[in-house]
Short mmCIF file of C-alpha atoms in Angstrom, two decimals:
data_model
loop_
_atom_site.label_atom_id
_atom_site.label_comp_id
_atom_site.label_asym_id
_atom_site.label_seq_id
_atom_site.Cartn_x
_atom_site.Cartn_y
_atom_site.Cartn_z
CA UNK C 1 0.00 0.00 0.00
CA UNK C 2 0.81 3.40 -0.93
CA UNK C 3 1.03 5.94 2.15
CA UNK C 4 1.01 9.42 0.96
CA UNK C 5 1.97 12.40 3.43
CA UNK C 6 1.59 16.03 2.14
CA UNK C 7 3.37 19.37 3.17
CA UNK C 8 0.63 20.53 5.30
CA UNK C 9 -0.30 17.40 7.51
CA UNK C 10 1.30 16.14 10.92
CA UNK C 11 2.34 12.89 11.48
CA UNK C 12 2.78 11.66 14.90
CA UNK C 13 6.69 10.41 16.04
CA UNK C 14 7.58 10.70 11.83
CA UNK C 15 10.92 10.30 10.95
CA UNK C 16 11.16 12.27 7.84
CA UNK C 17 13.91 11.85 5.46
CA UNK C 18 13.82 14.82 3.51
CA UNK C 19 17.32 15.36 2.10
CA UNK C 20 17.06 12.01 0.66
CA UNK C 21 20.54 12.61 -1.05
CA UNK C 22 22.38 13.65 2.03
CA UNK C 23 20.78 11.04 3.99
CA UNK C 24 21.09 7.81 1.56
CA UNK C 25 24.99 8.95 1.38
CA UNK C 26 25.27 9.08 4.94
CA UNK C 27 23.53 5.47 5.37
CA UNK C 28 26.54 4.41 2.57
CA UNK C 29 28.90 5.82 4.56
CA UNK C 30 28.38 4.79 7.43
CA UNK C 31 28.93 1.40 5.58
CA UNK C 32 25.14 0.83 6.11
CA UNK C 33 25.15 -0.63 2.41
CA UNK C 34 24.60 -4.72 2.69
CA UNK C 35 21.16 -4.95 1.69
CA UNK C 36 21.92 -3.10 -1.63
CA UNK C 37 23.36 -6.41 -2.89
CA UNK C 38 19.85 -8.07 -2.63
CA UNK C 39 18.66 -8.80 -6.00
CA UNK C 40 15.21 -6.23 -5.27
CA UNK C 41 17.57 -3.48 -4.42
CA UNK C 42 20.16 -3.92 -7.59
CA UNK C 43 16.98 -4.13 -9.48
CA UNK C 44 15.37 -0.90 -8.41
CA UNK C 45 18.97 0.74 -9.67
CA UNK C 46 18.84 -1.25 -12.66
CA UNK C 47 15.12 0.12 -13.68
CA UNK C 48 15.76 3.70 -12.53
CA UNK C 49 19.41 4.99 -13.77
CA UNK C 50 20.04 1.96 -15.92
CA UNK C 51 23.12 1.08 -13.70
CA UNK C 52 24.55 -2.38 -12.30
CA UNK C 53 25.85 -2.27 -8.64
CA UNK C 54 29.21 -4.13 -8.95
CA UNK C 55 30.84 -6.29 -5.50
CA UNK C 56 32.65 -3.25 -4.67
CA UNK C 57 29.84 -1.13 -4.78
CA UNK C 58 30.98 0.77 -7.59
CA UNK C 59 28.07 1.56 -10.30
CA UNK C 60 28.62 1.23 -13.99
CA UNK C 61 26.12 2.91 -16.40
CA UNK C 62 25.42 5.86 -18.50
CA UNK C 63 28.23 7.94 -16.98
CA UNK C 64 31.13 5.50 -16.82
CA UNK C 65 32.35 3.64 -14.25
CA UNK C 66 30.74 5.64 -10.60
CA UNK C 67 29.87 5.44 -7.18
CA UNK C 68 26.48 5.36 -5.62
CA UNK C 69 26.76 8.87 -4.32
CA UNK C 70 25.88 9.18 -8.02
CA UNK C 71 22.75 7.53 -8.68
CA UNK C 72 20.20 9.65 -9.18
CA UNK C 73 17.80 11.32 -6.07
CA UNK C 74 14.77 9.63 -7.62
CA UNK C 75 16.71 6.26 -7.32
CA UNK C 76 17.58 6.84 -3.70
CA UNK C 77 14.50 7.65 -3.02
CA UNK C 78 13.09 4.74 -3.73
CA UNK C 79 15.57 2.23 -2.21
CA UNK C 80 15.10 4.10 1.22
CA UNK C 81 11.31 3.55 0.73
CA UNK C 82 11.42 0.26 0.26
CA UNK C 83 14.21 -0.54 2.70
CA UNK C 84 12.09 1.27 5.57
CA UNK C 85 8.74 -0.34 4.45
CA UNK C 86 8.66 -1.73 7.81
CA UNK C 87 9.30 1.30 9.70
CA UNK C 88 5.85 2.87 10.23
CA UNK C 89 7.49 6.10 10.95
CA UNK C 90 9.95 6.78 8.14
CA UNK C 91 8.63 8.92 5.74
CA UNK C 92 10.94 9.35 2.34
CA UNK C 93 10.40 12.64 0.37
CA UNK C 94 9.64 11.55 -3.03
CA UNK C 95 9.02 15.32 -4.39
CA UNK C 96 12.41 15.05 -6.62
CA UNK C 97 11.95 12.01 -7.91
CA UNK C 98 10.84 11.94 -11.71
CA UNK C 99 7.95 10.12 -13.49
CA UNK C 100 10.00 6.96 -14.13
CA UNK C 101 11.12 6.65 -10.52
CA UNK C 102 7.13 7.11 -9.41
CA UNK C 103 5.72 4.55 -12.28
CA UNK C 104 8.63 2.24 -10.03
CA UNK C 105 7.25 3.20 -6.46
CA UNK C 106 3.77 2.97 -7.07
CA UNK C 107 4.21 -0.92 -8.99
CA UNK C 108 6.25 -1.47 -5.54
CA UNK C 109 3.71 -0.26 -3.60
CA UNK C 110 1.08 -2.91 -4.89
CA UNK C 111 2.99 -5.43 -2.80
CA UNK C 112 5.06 -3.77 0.18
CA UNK C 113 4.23 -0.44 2.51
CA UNK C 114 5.89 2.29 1.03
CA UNK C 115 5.57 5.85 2.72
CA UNK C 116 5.91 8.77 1.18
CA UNK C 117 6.10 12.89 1.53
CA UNK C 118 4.50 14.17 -1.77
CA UNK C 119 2.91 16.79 -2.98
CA UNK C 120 2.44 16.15 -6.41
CA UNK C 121 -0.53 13.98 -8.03
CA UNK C 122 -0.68 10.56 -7.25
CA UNK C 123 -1.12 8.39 -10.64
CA UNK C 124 -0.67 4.98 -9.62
CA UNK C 125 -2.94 2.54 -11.37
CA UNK C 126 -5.86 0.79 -9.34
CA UNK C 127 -4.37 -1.99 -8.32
CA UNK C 128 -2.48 0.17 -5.70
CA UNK C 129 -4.25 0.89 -2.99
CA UNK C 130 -3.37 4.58 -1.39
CA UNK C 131 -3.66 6.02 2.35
CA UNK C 132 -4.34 9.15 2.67
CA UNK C 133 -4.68 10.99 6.08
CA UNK C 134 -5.76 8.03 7.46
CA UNK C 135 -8.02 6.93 4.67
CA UNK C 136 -8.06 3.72 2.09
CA UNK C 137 -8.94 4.22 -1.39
CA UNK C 138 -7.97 2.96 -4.67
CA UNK C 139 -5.76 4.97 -6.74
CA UNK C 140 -8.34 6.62 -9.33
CA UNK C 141 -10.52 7.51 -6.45
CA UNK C 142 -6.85 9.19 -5.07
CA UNK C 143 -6.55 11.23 -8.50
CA UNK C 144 -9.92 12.33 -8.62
CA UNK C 145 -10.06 13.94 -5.08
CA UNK C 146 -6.31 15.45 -5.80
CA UNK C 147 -7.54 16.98 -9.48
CA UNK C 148 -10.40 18.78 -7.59
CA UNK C 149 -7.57 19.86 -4.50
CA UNK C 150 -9.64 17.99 -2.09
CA UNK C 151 -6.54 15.92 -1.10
CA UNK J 1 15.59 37.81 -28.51
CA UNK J 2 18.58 37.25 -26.17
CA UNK J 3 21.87 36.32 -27.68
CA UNK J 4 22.74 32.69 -27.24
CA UNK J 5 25.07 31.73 -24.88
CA UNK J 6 26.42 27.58 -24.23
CA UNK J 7 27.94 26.40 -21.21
CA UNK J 8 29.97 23.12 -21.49
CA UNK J 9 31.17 21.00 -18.90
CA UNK J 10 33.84 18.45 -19.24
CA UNK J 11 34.94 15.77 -16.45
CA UNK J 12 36.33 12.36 -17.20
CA UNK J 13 34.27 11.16 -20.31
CA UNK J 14 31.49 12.97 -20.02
CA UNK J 15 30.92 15.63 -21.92
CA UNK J 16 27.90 17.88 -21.39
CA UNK J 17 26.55 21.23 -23.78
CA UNK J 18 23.73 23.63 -22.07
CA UNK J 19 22.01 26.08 -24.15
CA UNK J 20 21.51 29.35 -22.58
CA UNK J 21 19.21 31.13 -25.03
CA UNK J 22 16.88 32.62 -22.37
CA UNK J 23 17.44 34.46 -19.02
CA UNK J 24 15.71 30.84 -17.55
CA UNK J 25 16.33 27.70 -18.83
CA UNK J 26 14.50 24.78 -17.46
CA UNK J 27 15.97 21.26 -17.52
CA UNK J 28 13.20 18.63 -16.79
CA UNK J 29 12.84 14.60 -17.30
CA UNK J 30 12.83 11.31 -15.76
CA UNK J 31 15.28 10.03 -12.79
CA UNK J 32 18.80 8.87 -14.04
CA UNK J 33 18.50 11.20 -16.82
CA UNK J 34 22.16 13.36 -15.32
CA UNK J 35 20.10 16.19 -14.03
CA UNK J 36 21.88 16.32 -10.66
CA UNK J 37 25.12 13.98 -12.17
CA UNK J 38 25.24 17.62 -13.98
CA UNK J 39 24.85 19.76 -10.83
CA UNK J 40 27.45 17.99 -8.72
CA UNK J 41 29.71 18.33 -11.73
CA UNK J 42 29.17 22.44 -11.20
CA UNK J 43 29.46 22.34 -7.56
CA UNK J 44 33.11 20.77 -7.34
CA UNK J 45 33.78 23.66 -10.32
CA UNK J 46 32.46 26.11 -7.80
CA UNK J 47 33.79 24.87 -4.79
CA UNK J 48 37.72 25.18 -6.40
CA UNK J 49 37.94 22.30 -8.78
CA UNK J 50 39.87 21.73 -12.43
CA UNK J 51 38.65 25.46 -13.96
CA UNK J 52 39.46 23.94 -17.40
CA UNK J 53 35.90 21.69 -16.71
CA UNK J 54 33.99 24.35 -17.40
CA UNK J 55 33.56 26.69 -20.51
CA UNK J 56 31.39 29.19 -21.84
CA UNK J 57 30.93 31.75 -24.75
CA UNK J 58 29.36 33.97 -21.65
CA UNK J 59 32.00 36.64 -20.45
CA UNK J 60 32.97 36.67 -17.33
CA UNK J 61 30.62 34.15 -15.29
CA UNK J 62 30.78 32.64 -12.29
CA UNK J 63 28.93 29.51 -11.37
CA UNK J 64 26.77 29.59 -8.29
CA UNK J 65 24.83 26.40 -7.24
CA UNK J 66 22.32 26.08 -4.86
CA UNK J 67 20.41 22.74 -3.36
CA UNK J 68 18.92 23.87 -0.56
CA UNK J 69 17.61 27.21 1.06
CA UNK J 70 20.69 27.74 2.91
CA UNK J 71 22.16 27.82 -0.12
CA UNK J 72 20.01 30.33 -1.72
CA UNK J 73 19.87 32.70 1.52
CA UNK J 74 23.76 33.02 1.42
CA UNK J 75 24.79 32.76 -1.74
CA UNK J 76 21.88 34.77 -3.45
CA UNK J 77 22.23 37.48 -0.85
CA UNK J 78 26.34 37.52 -3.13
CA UNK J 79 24.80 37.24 -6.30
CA UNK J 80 22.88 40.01 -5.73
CA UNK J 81 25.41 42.56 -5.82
CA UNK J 82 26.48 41.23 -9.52
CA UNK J 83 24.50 40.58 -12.78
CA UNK J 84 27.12 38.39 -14.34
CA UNK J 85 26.57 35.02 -12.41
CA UNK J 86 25.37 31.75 -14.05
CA UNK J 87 23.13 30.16 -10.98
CA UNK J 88 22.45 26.41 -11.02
CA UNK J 89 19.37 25.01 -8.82
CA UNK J 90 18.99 21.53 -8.04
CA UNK J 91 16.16 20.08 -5.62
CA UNK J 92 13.75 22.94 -6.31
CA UNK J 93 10.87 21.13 -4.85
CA UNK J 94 11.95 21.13 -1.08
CA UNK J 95 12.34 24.47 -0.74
CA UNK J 96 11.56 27.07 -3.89
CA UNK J 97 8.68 29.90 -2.94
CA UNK J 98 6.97 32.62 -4.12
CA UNK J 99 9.84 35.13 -2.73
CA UNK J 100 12.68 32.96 -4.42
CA UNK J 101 10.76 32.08 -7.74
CA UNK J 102 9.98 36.30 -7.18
CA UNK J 103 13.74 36.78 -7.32
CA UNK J 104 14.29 34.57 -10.43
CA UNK J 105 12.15 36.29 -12.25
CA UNK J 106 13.16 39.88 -11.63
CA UNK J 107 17.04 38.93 -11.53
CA UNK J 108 19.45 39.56 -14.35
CA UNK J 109 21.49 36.48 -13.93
CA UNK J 110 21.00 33.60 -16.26
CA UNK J 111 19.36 30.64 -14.23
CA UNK J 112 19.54 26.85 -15.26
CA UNK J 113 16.53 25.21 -13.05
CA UNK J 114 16.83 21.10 -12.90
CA UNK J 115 12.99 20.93 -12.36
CA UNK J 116 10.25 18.16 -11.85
CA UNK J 117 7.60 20.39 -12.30
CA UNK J 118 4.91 21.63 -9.44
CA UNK J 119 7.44 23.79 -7.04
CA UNK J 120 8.53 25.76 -10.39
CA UNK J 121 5.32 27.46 -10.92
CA UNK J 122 5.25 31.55 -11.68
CA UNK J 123 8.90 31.05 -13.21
CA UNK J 124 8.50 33.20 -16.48
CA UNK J 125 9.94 31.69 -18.56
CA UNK J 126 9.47 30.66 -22.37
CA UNK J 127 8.11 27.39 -23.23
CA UNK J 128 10.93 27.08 -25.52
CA UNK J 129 13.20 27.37 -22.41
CA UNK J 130 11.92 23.87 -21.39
CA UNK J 131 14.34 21.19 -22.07
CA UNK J 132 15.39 17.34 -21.35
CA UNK J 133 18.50 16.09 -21.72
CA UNK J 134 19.33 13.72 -24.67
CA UNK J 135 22.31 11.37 -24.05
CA UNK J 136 24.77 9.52 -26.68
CA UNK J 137 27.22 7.46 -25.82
CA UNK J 138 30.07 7.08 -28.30
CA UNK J 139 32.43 4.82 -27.42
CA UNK J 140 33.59 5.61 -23.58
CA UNK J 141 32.10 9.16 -23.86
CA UNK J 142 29.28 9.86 -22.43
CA UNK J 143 27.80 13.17 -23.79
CA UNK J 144 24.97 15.38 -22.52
CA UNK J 145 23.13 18.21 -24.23
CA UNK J 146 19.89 20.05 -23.99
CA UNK J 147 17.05 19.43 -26.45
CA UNK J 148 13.67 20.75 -26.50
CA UNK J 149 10.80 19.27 -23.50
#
């Protein structure tokens, strides 16, 4: 399920990542980086940036030979979604990632909890269900109520 | 019309070409497409790196890139007192407003905008001025350059 959080609402004990750049490259720092060598993680970098994570955790794709400090913020953003899914409080802010990156998080989303700050309009298809200040509704429903700025 | 103006950036083997026809130029497009790959590349330039990087057909420019709104409350607050600065903005969404988007508008400075579209609202800008980047690899070399949205 799809948790969406906007600018204006409160969530109780939230950890928010909002500089998801600064705060995936501290996580790699701090050599917090095993589970990115799980196949659903070198996937998600795969789909986004096009990129393979190599064994030393070097990245090869459309710029050469990198690091992961590199991939891009929508990319990040969606491996520290899905690698907090089970932390009801972590929130990721999702409002730099691009269209590709959300088409990714919202397919996700049909089978793990992924939370998210966003203030854009949620497009996901209906076989995603989306929360939204505490209420369930399918994704059209979601789209509906955003297009007339009801959510 | 303003004159056109390029700004190229060159680090290992990528190679990337901006087109600075208008005042604004707004660079838009999927994840992974080098959007902030490019903005990093500026912000080493700025912070002292290899000067030969970066070129442009623009006299006298200094690069000035900003990510967040400490960024733009110091370093705008500088670029005010100069009409010569090219000013890069990444991450626009977490903290652009009416007063900053204000200040873009009424600026001199040239202003390349990595944008995903809803925080970038009021910018006045052409719709010409929007632009993706298209990328061609050629053997090693990676290159970059802006093409019409």
């Amino acid at each position: 399920m799809l948790h969406v959080y906007r600018t204006t609402d409160t969530i109780a004990n939230e950890r928010y990542l909002f500089e998801v750049d600064t705060f995936f490259d501290e996580l790699v720092e701090a050599g917090m980086h095993d589970f990115l060598h799980e196949k659903l993680y070198r996937n998600i970098i795969y789909q986004v940036d096009g990129a393979r994570l190599n064994p030393d955790l070097s990245v090869s794709g459309k710029f050469g030979l990198t690091n992961l400090f590199n991939i891009s913020s929508g990319c990040k953003a969606i491996l520290l979604a899905v690698y907090y899914s089970n932390d009801r409080n972590a929130w990721v802010n999702f409002n730099s990632a691009g269209e590709n990156a959300l088409r990714l998080m919202y397919n996700l989303a049909k089978h793990i909890e992924i939370r998210i700050k966003y203030d854009g309009v949620v497009t996901a298809s209906n076989e995603c269900l989306v929360e939204f200040r505490g209420v369930t509704m399918t994704a059209s429903k979601c789209l509906a109520e955003s297009r007339k700025g009801i959510l | 019309m303003s004159k056109e103006y390029t700004l190229k950036v060159d680090i290992n083997h990528v190679h990337v070409s901006i087109d600075l026809h208008d005042k604004i130029v707004l660079i838009m497009g999927d994840s992974g497409t080098g959007k902030t790959y490019i903005f990093n590349m500026l912000r080493r330039y700025e912070l002292g790196g290899n000067a030969s990087i970066v070129k442009s057909n623009i006299p006298n420019k200094n690069i000035v890139t900003i990510k967040s709104k400490e960024d733009a409350h110091y370093k705008l607050v500088t670029c005010n007192r100069c009409t010569d600065d090219i000013i890069i903005f990444d991450k626009t969404e977490d903290y652009f407003d009416s007063k900053l988007v204000d200040w873009i508008n009424k600026h001199p400075n040239r202003c390349i905008i990595m944008a995903r579209g809803f925080k970038t609202n009021g910018i006045k800008a052409r719709l010409e001025s929007a632009k993706e980047l298209e990328m061609e690899k050629i053997g090693e070399h990676t290159y970059l350059k802006t093409v019409d949205a």
